[in-house]
Coordinates of C-alpha atoms in Angstrom, one line a residue:
Chain J
M17 CA 54.8 85.0 98.2
M18 CA 56.3 88.3 98.6
Q19 CA 54.3 91.0 100.4
K20 CA 54.8 94.3 99.5
L21 CA 57.7 96.6 101.0
S22 CA 56.5 99.8 100.7
Q23 CA 57.0 101.6 104.2
V24 CA 59.5 101.2 106.8
T25 CA 60.2 102.8 109.9
V26 CA 63.6 102.9 111.5
I27 CA 64.0 103.8 115.1
G28 CA 67.6 104.8 115.9
T29 CA 69.4 106.7 113.6
G30 CA 73.0 106.0 114.1
L31 CA 75.4 104.3 112.2
I32 CA 73.1 101.0 110.7
G33 CA 69.8 102.8 111.4
T34 CA 70.5 105.4 108.9
S35 CA 72.7 103.0 106.6
V36 CA 69.1 100.7 105.8
A37 CA 67.0 103.8 105.6
L38 CA 69.3 104.8 102.9
A39 CA 69.8 101.4 101.2
L40 CA 66.0 100.8 101.3
R41 CA 65.9 104.9 99.7
E42 CA 67.5 103.0 96.7
H43 CA 64.1 100.8 95.7
D44 CA 62.0 104.2 96.2
V45 CA 60.8 101.8 99.7
A46 CA 59.3 104.9 101.5
V47 CA 60.8 106.1 105.6
R48 CA 60.3 107.3 108.4
L49 CA 63.1 107.8 111.2
S50 CA 63.0 108.0 114.9
D51 CA 65.9 108.8 117.7
H52 CA 65.8 110.0 120.8
S53 CA 68.3 112.2 119.3
P54 CA 66.4 115.0 117.6
G55 CA 69.7 116.2 116.1
N56 CA 70.2 112.3 114.5
V57 CA 67.1 112.8 112.9
R58 CA 67.4 115.8 111.5
D59 CA 71.5 114.3 110.1
A60 CA 69.7 111.1 108.7
V61 CA 66.8 113.3 107.0
A62 CA 69.8 115.6 106.1
A63 CA 71.9 112.0 104.6
G64 CA 68.4 111.6 102.3
A65 CA 67.5 108.9 104.4
G66 CA 63.8 109.5 104.7
T67 CA 61.2 112.0 107.0
A68 CA 60.8 111.9 110.3
L69 CA 58.3 110.3 111.7
S70 CA 55.2 111.7 113.0
D71 CA 52.4 110.7 115.2
A72 CA 49.9 111.1 112.1
D73 CA 51.9 108.2 110.3
G74 CA 50.2 104.7 109.4
P75 CA 51.7 101.7 110.4
A76 CA 54.9 100.5 108.3
D77 CA 55.2 98.0 106.6
L78 CA 58.3 96.7 108.7
A79 CA 60.1 98.7 111.6
V80 CA 63.6 98.2 112.1
I81 CA 65.1 99.1 115.4
A82 CA 68.1 99.8 115.6
V83 CA 69.2 100.8 118.9
P84 CA 71.9 99.0 121.6
P85 CA 71.2 95.9 122.8
S86 CA 69.7 96.7 126.2
S87 CA 67.5 98.6 124.6
T88 CA 66.0 96.6 121.7
A89 CA 63.6 94.3 123.7
R90 CA 62.5 97.7 125.7
V91 CA 62.1 99.5 121.8
L92 CA 60.3 96.8 120.2
R93 CA 57.6 96.7 123.1
A94 CA 57.2 100.2 123.0
S95 CA 57.1 100.2 118.7
Q96 CA 54.6 96.9 118.9
Q97 CA 51.9 98.6 121.3
R98 CA 52.2 101.7 119.3
G99 CA 51.0 100.0 116.5
L100 CA 54.0 101.2 114.4
A101 CA 53.9 98.4 112.0
R102 CA 53.2 95.0 111.1
V103 CA 56.4 93.5 111.0
Y104 CA 59.6 93.9 113.7
T105 CA 63.2 93.3 113.3
D106 CA 66.6 94.6 115.2
V107 CA 69.6 94.5 114.5
A108 CA 71.9 94.4 117.2
S109 CA 75.3 92.7 118.4
V110 CA 74.2 89.7 120.4
K111 CA 71.0 87.7 119.5
S112 CA 70.0 85.9 123.0
A113 CA 70.1 88.2 125.3
V114 CA 67.4 89.7 123.0
V115 CA 65.8 87.3 122.6
A116 CA 65.1 86.6 126.2
A117 CA 64.4 90.5 126.8
A118 CA 61.9 90.4 124.0
R119 CA 59.2 87.8 125.8
E120 CA 60.1 88.6 129.1
A121 CA 59.0 92.2 128.3
G122 CA 56.1 90.5 126.8
C123 CA 56.9 91.3 123.4
D124 CA 54.5 89.3 120.1
M125 CA 57.4 87.2 119.2
A126 CA 55.0 86.5 115.7
S127 CA 55.8 89.7 114.2
F128 CA 59.6 90.0 115.8
V129 CA 62.3 88.6 113.3
P130 CA 65.6 89.2 115.0
G131 CA 68.0 90.0 113.0
H132 CA 72.1 91.5 113.2
P133 CA 73.8 92.8 109.6
L134 CA 77.7 92.0 110.0
A135 CA 78.7 95.5 109.1
G136 CA 79.9 98.6 110.7
G137 CA 82.9 101.3 110.8
H138 CA 84.8 102.6 112.4
Q139 CA 82.9 105.9 112.1
S140 CA 79.5 105.9 113.8
G141 CA 76.7 108.4 114.0
P142 CA 74.5 109.4 111.0
Q143 CA 77.1 111.1 108.8
A144 CA 79.0 108.1 108.6
A145 CA 76.2 106.3 107.1
R146 CA 76.5 104.6 103.9
A147 CA 73.7 103.2 101.3
D148 CA 76.2 100.8 99.7
L149 CA 77.0 99.5 103.4
F150 CA 75.6 96.1 103.6
A151 CA 76.1 95.7 100.0
D152 CA 78.2 91.5 99.7
R153 CA 78.1 91.9 103.7
V154 CA 76.1 88.9 105.6
W155 CA 72.9 89.8 107.5
A156 CA 72.2 86.9 110.0
V157 CA 68.6 86.3 110.9
C158 CA 67.2 84.2 113.3
A159 CA 65.0 81.6 112.6
G160 CA 62.8 78.7 114.7
E161 CA 62.2 81.9 117.4
G162 CA 58.4 81.7 117.0
A163 CA 57.8 84.5 114.0
A164 CA 55.6 84.4 111.5
D165 CA 56.1 82.8 108.2
D166 CA 55.5 86.2 106.3
A167 CA 57.1 88.1 108.8
M168 CA 60.8 85.7 108.6
E169 CA 60.0 86.8 104.9
M170 CA 59.8 89.7 105.0
V171 CA 63.1 90.5 106.9
V172 CA 64.8 88.2 104.9
S173 CA 64.0 90.0 101.2
T174 CA 65.0 93.6 103.4
A175 CA 68.2 92.8 104.1
E176 CA 68.6 90.9 100.4
L177 CA 67.1 94.5 99.6
T178 CA 70.4 96.3 101.2
G179 CA 72.4 93.6 99.1
S180 CA 73.1 91.5 102.1
V181 CA 74.3 87.9 101.8
V182 CA 71.3 86.6 104.7
C183 CA 72.3 83.6 107.1
L184 CA 69.7 81.5 109.3
V185 CA 71.3 81.1 112.5
D186 CA 69.9 80.1 116.4
P187 CA 70.6 82.6 118.6
A188 CA 73.7 81.2 120.7
E189 CA 75.3 79.8 118.4
H190 CA 75.4 83.4 116.4
D191 CA 76.4 84.7 119.9
R192 CA 79.7 81.7 119.6
A193 CA 80.1 82.7 116.7
V194 CA 80.3 86.7 116.9
A195 CA 82.0 86.2 120.5
V196 CA 85.1 85.3 118.1
S197 CA 84.5 86.7 115.0
S198 CA 83.9 90.3 116.0
H199 CA 83.6 90.9 120.1
V200 CA 86.5 89.1 121.2
P201 CA 88.7 91.2 118.3
H202 CA 87.3 94.2 119.2
I203 CA 88.4 94.3 123.2
V204 CA 92.1 92.6 122.0
S205 CA 92.6 95.4 119.3
S206 CA 91.2 98.1 121.9
A207 CA 93.7 96.6 124.4
L208 CA 96.5 96.6 122.0
A209 CA 95.3 100.2 121.2
A210 CA 95.7 101.4 125.1
L211 CA 99.4 101.1 124.7
F212 CA 99.5 103.8 122.7
A213 CA 97.3 106.6 125.1
D214 CA 100.4 107.0 127.1
T215 CA 103.8 106.9 124.8
S216 CA 107.1 108.1 124.1
S217 CA 107.2 110.0 120.9
L218 CA 110.0 107.5 119.7
T219 CA 107.2 104.3 119.8
L220 CA 104.9 106.7 118.3
R221 CA 107.9 107.3 115.6
L222 CA 108.2 103.3 115.2
A223 CA 104.7 102.8 114.6
G224 CA 104.3 102.1 111.0
Q225 CA 100.4 100.3 108.8
G226 CA 101.2 97.1 110.9
V227 CA 99.8 98.4 113.9
L228 CA 97.2 101.0 112.6
D229 CA 95.6 98.2 110.8
A230 CA 95.5 95.5 113.9
T231 CA 94.1 98.7 116.4
R232 CA 91.7 99.9 113.7
I233 CA 88.3 98.9 115.1
A234 CA 90.0 99.8 118.6
A235 CA 88.1 103.3 117.0
G236 CA 84.1 102.1 118.5
D237 CA 81.9 103.5 120.7
P238 CA 83.2 102.2 124.4
A239 CA 79.5 103.0 125.8
L240 CA 77.9 100.6 122.5
W241 CA 80.4 97.9 123.1
A242 CA 79.7 97.7 126.9
D243 CA 76.7 97.2 126.0
I244 CA 77.4 94.4 123.9
A245 CA 80.2 92.6 125.9
K246 CA 77.4 93.0 129.1
N247 CA 74.7 91.5 126.7
N248 CA 77.7 87.9 125.8
S249 CA 79.6 88.4 128.7
V250 CA 79.8 84.8 128.9
D251 CA 80.8 83.8 125.0
I252 CA 83.1 86.6 125.4
A253 CA 85.1 85.8 128.3
G254 CA 85.0 82.1 127.1
V255 CA 87.0 83.2 124.4
L256 CA 89.0 86.2 125.6
S257 CA 90.6 83.6 128.3
T258 CA 91.8 81.4 125.8
V259 CA 93.5 84.6 123.7
R260 CA 95.2 85.9 127.5
D261 CA 95.8 82.0 128.2
N262 CA 97.7 82.0 124.9
L263 CA 99.5 85.2 125.7
T264 CA 100.5 84.1 129.1
A265 CA 102.5 81.4 127.0
Y266 CA 104.2 83.4 124.9
I267 CA 105.5 85.6 128.5
S268 CA 106.5 82.3 130.1
F269 CA 108.5 81.0 127.0
L270 CA 110.1 85.0 126.9
L271 CA 110.8 84.7 129.9
D272 CA 112.3 81.5 130.2
P273 CA 115.3 81.1 132.3
V274 CA 117.1 80.3 128.8
T275 CA 116.9 83.5 127.2
G276 CA 119.2 85.0 123.9
Q277 CA 121.1 83.2 121.4
D278 CA 120.4 80.0 123.6
M279 CA 117.0 80.0 123.8
D280 CA 114.4 77.1 122.2
T281 CA 112.6 78.7 119.9
S282 CA 109.8 75.7 119.1
A283 CA 108.0 76.7 121.2
L284 CA 107.4 80.2 120.6
I285 CA 107.3 79.3 116.5
D286 CA 104.5 76.7 116.8
L287 CA 102.1 79.7 118.4
L288 CA 103.3 81.6 115.8
A289 CA 102.5 79.4 113.2
A290 CA 98.8 78.2 115.1
G291 CA 98.5 82.6 114.0
N292 CA 99.6 81.4 110.3
R293 CA 97.0 78.8 109.9
G294 CA 94.6 81.0 112.2
R295 CA 95.2 83.7 109.4
D296 CA 95.1 81.8 106.4
T297 CA 91.4 80.0 107.4
L298 CA 90.1 83.2 108.5
L299 CA 91.4 84.7 104.4
H300 CA 90.2 81.6 102.1
R301 CA 87.6 81.2 103.8
Q302 CA 84.1 81.1 101.8
Chain L
M3 CA 131.8 115.2 102.9
M4 CA 129.5 112.0 100.8
Q5 CA 131.2 109.4 99.6
K6 CA 130.1 108.4 96.4
L7 CA 127.6 105.5 96.9
S8 CA 128.5 103.0 93.4
Q9 CA 128.3 99.4 94.5
V10 CA 126.4 98.0 97.3
T11 CA 126.4 94.5 97.6
V12 CA 122.9 93.2 100.2
I13 CA 123.7 89.7 102.0
G14 CA 120.5 88.2 102.4
T15 CA 117.8 88.5 99.7
G16 CA 114.3 88.3 101.3
L17 CA 111.9 91.1 101.2
I18 CA 113.9 93.2 103.0
G19 CA 116.9 93.0 101.4
T20 CA 115.9 92.6 98.1
S21 CA 114.3 96.1 98.1
V22 CA 117.1 98.0 99.5
A23 CA 118.9 96.4 96.6
L24 CA 116.0 97.6 94.3
A25 CA 115.6 101.1 95.4
L26 CA 119.1 101.7 95.0
R27 CA 119.3 100.1 91.6
E28 CA 116.5 102.6 90.5
H29 CA 119.4 105.6 91.2
D30 CA 122.4 103.7 89.4
V31 CA 123.6 101.7 92.5
A32 CA 125.7 99.0 90.8
V33 CA 124.3 96.2 93.8
R34 CA 125.4 92.5 93.9
L35 CA 123.8 90.0 95.9
S36 CA 124.1 86.9 98.2
D37 CA 121.8 84.3 99.6
H38 CA 122.3 81.3 101.9
S39 CA 119.7 79.8 99.2
P40 CA 121.2 79.8 95.6
G41 CA 116.6 80.3 94.8
N42 CA 116.7 83.6 96.8
V43 CA 119.3 85.1 94.9
R44 CA 117.9 83.6 91.1
D45 CA 114.3 85.2 92.3
A46 CA 116.2 88.4 93.0
V47 CA 118.4 88.5 90.4
A48 CA 115.7 88.3 88.0
A49 CA 113.5 90.7 89.6
G50 CA 116.1 93.6 88.7
A51 CA 117.7 93.6 91.8
G52 CA 121.4 93.2 91.3
T53 CA 124.3 90.4 90.0
A54 CA 125.2 87.4 91.8
L55 CA 127.7 88.4 94.0
S56 CA 131.3 86.5 93.0
D57 CA 134.6 85.8 94.9
A58 CA 135.7 88.0 91.6
D59 CA 134.5 91.7 92.8
G60 CA 136.1 93.8 95.0
P61 CA 135.4 95.8 98.1
A62 CA 131.8 97.7 97.5
D63 CA 131.2 100.8 99.2
L64 CA 128.8 99.5 101.6
A65 CA 127.6 95.6 102.6
V66 CA 123.9 95.6 103.7
I67 CA 123.1 92.6 105.9
A68 CA 120.6 91.7 105.7
V69 CA 119.7 88.1 108.1
P70 CA 117.3 87.3 110.8
P71 CA 119.3 88.7 114.1
S72 CA 120.7 85.8 115.2
S73 CA 122.8 85.2 112.4
T74 CA 123.5 88.7 112.4
A75 CA 126.3 89.7 113.9
R76 CA 127.9 85.9 112.5
V77 CA 127.7 87.3 109.0
L78 CA 128.6 90.6 109.5
R79 CA 132.0 89.0 111.1
A80 CA 132.3 86.4 108.8
S81 CA 131.5 90.0 105.4
Q82 CA 134.6 92.1 107.5
Q83 CA 136.5 89.1 107.5
R84 CA 136.5 89.2 103.7
G85 CA 136.8 92.1 103.0
L86 CA 134.0 92.8 101.4
A87 CA 132.9 96.6 102.1
R88 CA 134.1 99.4 103.6
V89 CA 131.2 100.4 105.8
Y90 CA 128.1 97.6 106.5
T91 CA 125.1 98.1 108.4
D92 CA 122.1 95.6 109.0
V93 CA 118.5 95.9 109.0
A94 CA 117.6 93.4 112.1
S95 CA 114.0 94.4 113.4
V96 CA 116.1 94.2 117.1
K97 CA 119.5 96.7 117.6
S98 CA 120.1 95.9 121.5
A99 CA 121.6 91.6 120.6
V100 CA 122.9 92.4 117.6
V101 CA 125.2 94.8 118.4
A102 CA 126.2 93.0 121.4
A103 CA 126.7 90.7 119.4
A104 CA 128.5 91.7 117.3
R105 CA 131.0 93.3 119.6
E106 CA 131.3 89.7 121.4
A107 CA 132.0 88.8 118.0
G108 CA 135.0 91.0 117.0
C109 CA 133.5 92.6 114.4
D110 CA 135.0 95.8 113.3
M111 CA 132.2 98.3 115.4
A112 CA 133.9 101.7 113.3
S113 CA 133.0 100.8 109.8
F114 CA 129.4 99.3 111.3
V115 CA 126.4 101.2 111.5
P116 CA 123.5 98.9 112.8
G117 CA 120.0 100.3 111.3
H118 CA 116.2 99.4 111.0
P119 CA 114.0 100.1 108.2
L120 CA 110.5 100.0 109.3
A121 CA 109.0 98.6 106.9
G122 CA 107.4 94.9 106.2
G123 CA 104.7 93.2 104.5
H124 CA 102.8 89.8 105.0
Q125 CA 104.7 88.6 102.4
S126 CA 108.3 87.9 102.4
G127 CA 111.0 86.7 99.9
P128 CA 112.7 87.9 96.8
Q129 CA 109.9 87.8 95.2
A130 CA 107.4 90.1 97.8
A131 CA 109.8 92.5 96.8
R132 CA 109.0 96.3 96.0
A133 CA 111.3 99.1 95.3
D134 CA 109.4 101.7 96.9
L135 CA 109.4 99.5 100.1
F136 CA 110.7 102.0 102.1
A137 CA 109.3 105.5 100.2
D138 CA 108.0 107.7 103.3
R139 CA 108.9 105.0 106.0
V140 CA 111.3 105.5 109.1
W141 CA 114.5 104.1 108.9
A142 CA 116.5 103.7 112.1
V143 CA 119.8 104.2 112.2
C144 CA 121.9 103.6 115.5
A145 CA 124.1 106.5 116.7
G146 CA 126.8 105.9 119.7
E147 CA 128.1 102.6 118.9
G148 CA 131.3 103.5 117.3
A149 CA 131.1 103.7 113.6
A150 CA 132.9 106.7 111.6
D151 CA 131.7 109.4 110.9
D152 CA 132.1 108.5 107.1
A153 CA 130.6 105.2 108.6
M154 CA 128.0 107.0 109.5
E155 CA 127.3 109.8 107.0
M156 CA 127.1 106.3 104.0
V157 CA 125.0 104.8 106.1
V158 CA 122.0 107.5 106.5
S159 CA 122.1 108.9 102.1
T160 CA 121.6 105.4 101.3
A161 CA 118.5 105.1 103.7
E162 CA 117.3 108.6 102.5
L163 CA 118.1 107.1 98.7
T164 CA 115.4 104.8 99.3
G165 CA 113.0 107.3 100.0
S166 CA 113.7 106.7 104.1
V167 CA 113.3 108.9 106.6
V168 CA 116.4 108.8 109.0
C169 CA 115.7 108.1 112.6
L170 CA 118.8 108.5 114.8
V171 CA 118.0 105.9 117.8
D172 CA 120.0 104.4 120.8
P173 CA 119.7 100.9 120.7
A174 CA 118.3 100.4 124.3
E175 CA 115.4 102.9 123.3
H176 CA 114.7 101.6 119.6
D177 CA 114.0 98.1 121.2
R178 CA 111.7 99.3 124.1
A179 CA 110.0 101.1 121.3
V180 CA 109.3 98.4 118.9
A181 CA 108.7 96.2 121.4
V182 CA 105.8 98.3 121.9
S183 CA 104.7 99.3 118.4
S184 CA 105.5 96.4 116.7
H185 CA 106.8 92.5 118.1
V186 CA 103.8 93.3 120.7
P187 CA 101.2 93.8 118.0
H188 CA 102.6 90.9 115.9
I189 CA 102.3 88.4 118.6
V190 CA 98.6 89.6 120.3
S191 CA 97.5 89.5 116.5
S192 CA 98.9 86.2 116.0
A193 CA 97.1 85.6 119.4
L194 CA 94.1 86.4 117.9
A195 CA 94.1 84.8 114.6
A196 CA 94.7 81.2 116.0
L197 CA 91.0 81.5 117.3
F198 CA 90.1 80.9 113.1
A199 CA 92.5 78.3 112.6
D200 CA 90.2 75.0 113.9
T201 CA 86.9 77.5 114.6
S202 CA 83.1 76.5 112.8
S203 CA 82.1 77.5 110.2
L204 CA 79.2 79.9 111.0
T205 CA 82.1 81.8 112.5
L206 CA 84.1 82.3 109.6
R207 CA 80.9 83.4 107.7
L208 CA 80.3 85.9 110.4
A209 CA 84.0 87.3 110.2
G210 CA 83.9 90.7 108.3
Q211 CA 86.5 93.5 107.4
G212 CA 87.3 94.1 111.4
V213 CA 89.0 90.8 112.4
L214 CA 90.6 90.7 109.0
D215 CA 92.3 94.0 109.4
A216 CA 93.3 93.2 113.5
T217 CA 94.8 89.9 112.1
R218 CA 96.9 91.1 108.8
I219 CA 100.2 91.0 110.0
A220 CA 99.9 87.4 111.6
A221 CA 100.6 86.2 108.4
G222 CA 104.5 86.9 109.0
D223 CA 107.0 84.2 109.2
P224 CA 107.2 82.2 112.1
A225 CA 110.9 81.4 112.1
L226 CA 111.7 84.9 111.4
W227 CA 109.5 86.7 114.6
A228 CA 110.5 84.3 116.9
D229 CA 113.7 85.0 116.2
I230 CA 113.2 88.3 116.7
A231 CA 110.8 87.8 119.4
K232 CA 113.6 85.9 121.4
N233 CA 115.4 88.6 120.8
N234 CA 113.9 91.2 122.4
S235 CA 112.8 88.9 125.3
V236 CA 112.6 91.2 127.9
D237 CA 111.0 94.1 126.3
I238 CA 108.7 92.0 124.8
A239 CA 107.6 90.4 127.8
G240 CA 106.7 93.4 129.9
V241 CA 104.8 94.6 127.0
L242 CA 102.7 91.3 127.1
S243 CA 102.0 92.0 130.8
T244 CA 100.6 95.5 130.2
V245 CA 98.1 93.1 127.5
R246 CA 97.4 90.2 129.2
D247 CA 96.8 92.2 132.4
N248 CA 94.0 94.7 130.6
L249 CA 92.7 91.1 128.3
T250 CA 91.9 89.6 132.6
A251 CA 90.6 92.9 133.7
Y252 CA 87.8 92.5 131.0
I253 CA 87.5 89.0 131.5
S254 CA 86.9 90.0 135.8
F255 CA 84.5 92.4 134.7
L256 CA 82.3 90.2 131.9
L257 CA 82.6 87.4 134.6
D258 CA 81.7 89.4 137.5
P259 CA 78.8 88.1 139.4
V260 CA 75.7 90.6 138.3
T261 CA 75.8 90.1 134.6
G262 CA 73.1 90.4 131.9
Q263 CA 70.8 93.7 132.3
D264 CA 71.9 94.7 135.7
M265 CA 75.6 94.8 134.8
D266 CA 77.3 98.1 135.9
T267 CA 79.2 98.5 132.7
S268 CA 81.5 101.8 133.6
A269 CA 84.9 100.0 134.0
L270 CA 84.8 98.5 130.5
I271 CA 83.5 101.3 128.5
D272 CA 86.8 103.0 130.9
L273 CA 88.9 100.2 129.2
L274 CA 87.4 100.7 125.8
A275 CA 88.0 104.4 126.1
A276 CA 91.6 104.2 126.6
G277 CA 92.0 101.8 123.3
N278 CA 90.2 105.1 121.5
R279 CA 92.6 107.1 122.8
G280 CA 95.2 104.9 122.2
R281 CA 93.8 104.7 118.5
D282 CA 93.3 108.5 118.6
T283 CA 97.2 109.1 119.4
L284 CA 98.6 106.3 116.8
L285 CA 96.3 107.3 113.7
H286 CA 97.1 111.8 114.7
R287 CA 101.2 111.2 115.2
Q288 CA 103.3 113.1 113.7

């Protein structure tokens, strides 16, 4: 039986935390907000995301821990010790490392349901938050990590309340998947964008929509993305090596001694055709 | 004094050639169309891009050679021998190799003005053509390659008639610039997209807007892009090596023996910050 969700506390009022709060406010859920930066709380309150958490507040139905991956277990442990809520979830982009750290920190795993809404933006902070950030996006929720059924049910229904589609995942499978679908694209986009940090004005003049699209996600917060990367380092390094080896293959073909008009381009065409197939698979996925 | 542009012949009715024709038709220029594929000509005529070129047609004011880089010099030479127009231009994405091949083929360089409209789309062929494809886009025109002043003037004014902003370039500088701004982004996007050619359904489910943006240009025609790459192979290989070495640096940091929570992420943050700077430069360019 669905428990009533009347009060939620959000710890970490960045883009994701504040957007969760805004989405829940649209369903008349009372939201308390907390952040290590008082300015972030003020901005989130000003955006209509809720009211500042005070020591006098009783336990919420649910606490959403929306801090960087490396801080999640520590903040979760402190929140549980403080009795901040009956059920806890997080939104970190990596799951195995967070679950392991939570166990190691002695967190109560029966009341903790690890999660990851697959939404974001090229801007960060509470000012960029939107109530519809999660509409029709996937919200990954980890099953099988010891959470009680009613805790799981509450987190799933909260995610659905924001407009998300819930996808139950295993933490390790999640991390392998997002290494490909999110973390490596971010790093590759960043490596491409870095070419423009110091380039000629002619190069900038001749840059069009293609490279603007390809580098959009390179605008993400470096400290947050470095923290994500270190918490999924092996999966990311593996996938990144595949991309790197692919570029090395292009370079080898391009520097073939038989260059120019006589070059055999069949190997290049094969590589580019694989890109076509991947793009097509991505575009027509269910 | 500007010569009157009343008749233009377009050789190669793909996306670019047909879009040039459509743009000129909006200014009541008579356009004749030719392609090695009769179906492409039919599609371009059906789109309102002009009428099929016939042997009875007299010389046009301008012929636009819109074929792949490796074919440009040959088609230019044949067009000049046939006396197809008074002035000739091309639209190939590489310029040094095309200019060299034109000289080698014995083309008349006084009537040939090499050009490159920086516009395109993720679709190809005459059906994807649009009259406004060049609106507010840069059209690179090569000066100093032997073209007569009136030929240069005609090509510049034709480019401007399509809504483009003309940028006069040196062929070698152009090729170095587009290696960074266009060719390498295409290859990197393709290498990223190739990850999805054979991946798990969970990975596809967890893919969001970020990777869709980053892989959009990977949909380009492999044969055309391989032909572009082989005609700018040294510049592309050099820039691609920079990106490849950048990815290798990420991999090294991620596989540092001190992984997990204790990893020093300062090197990762520096790499990601360079991506931020490049993205910012690109976004705020003039």
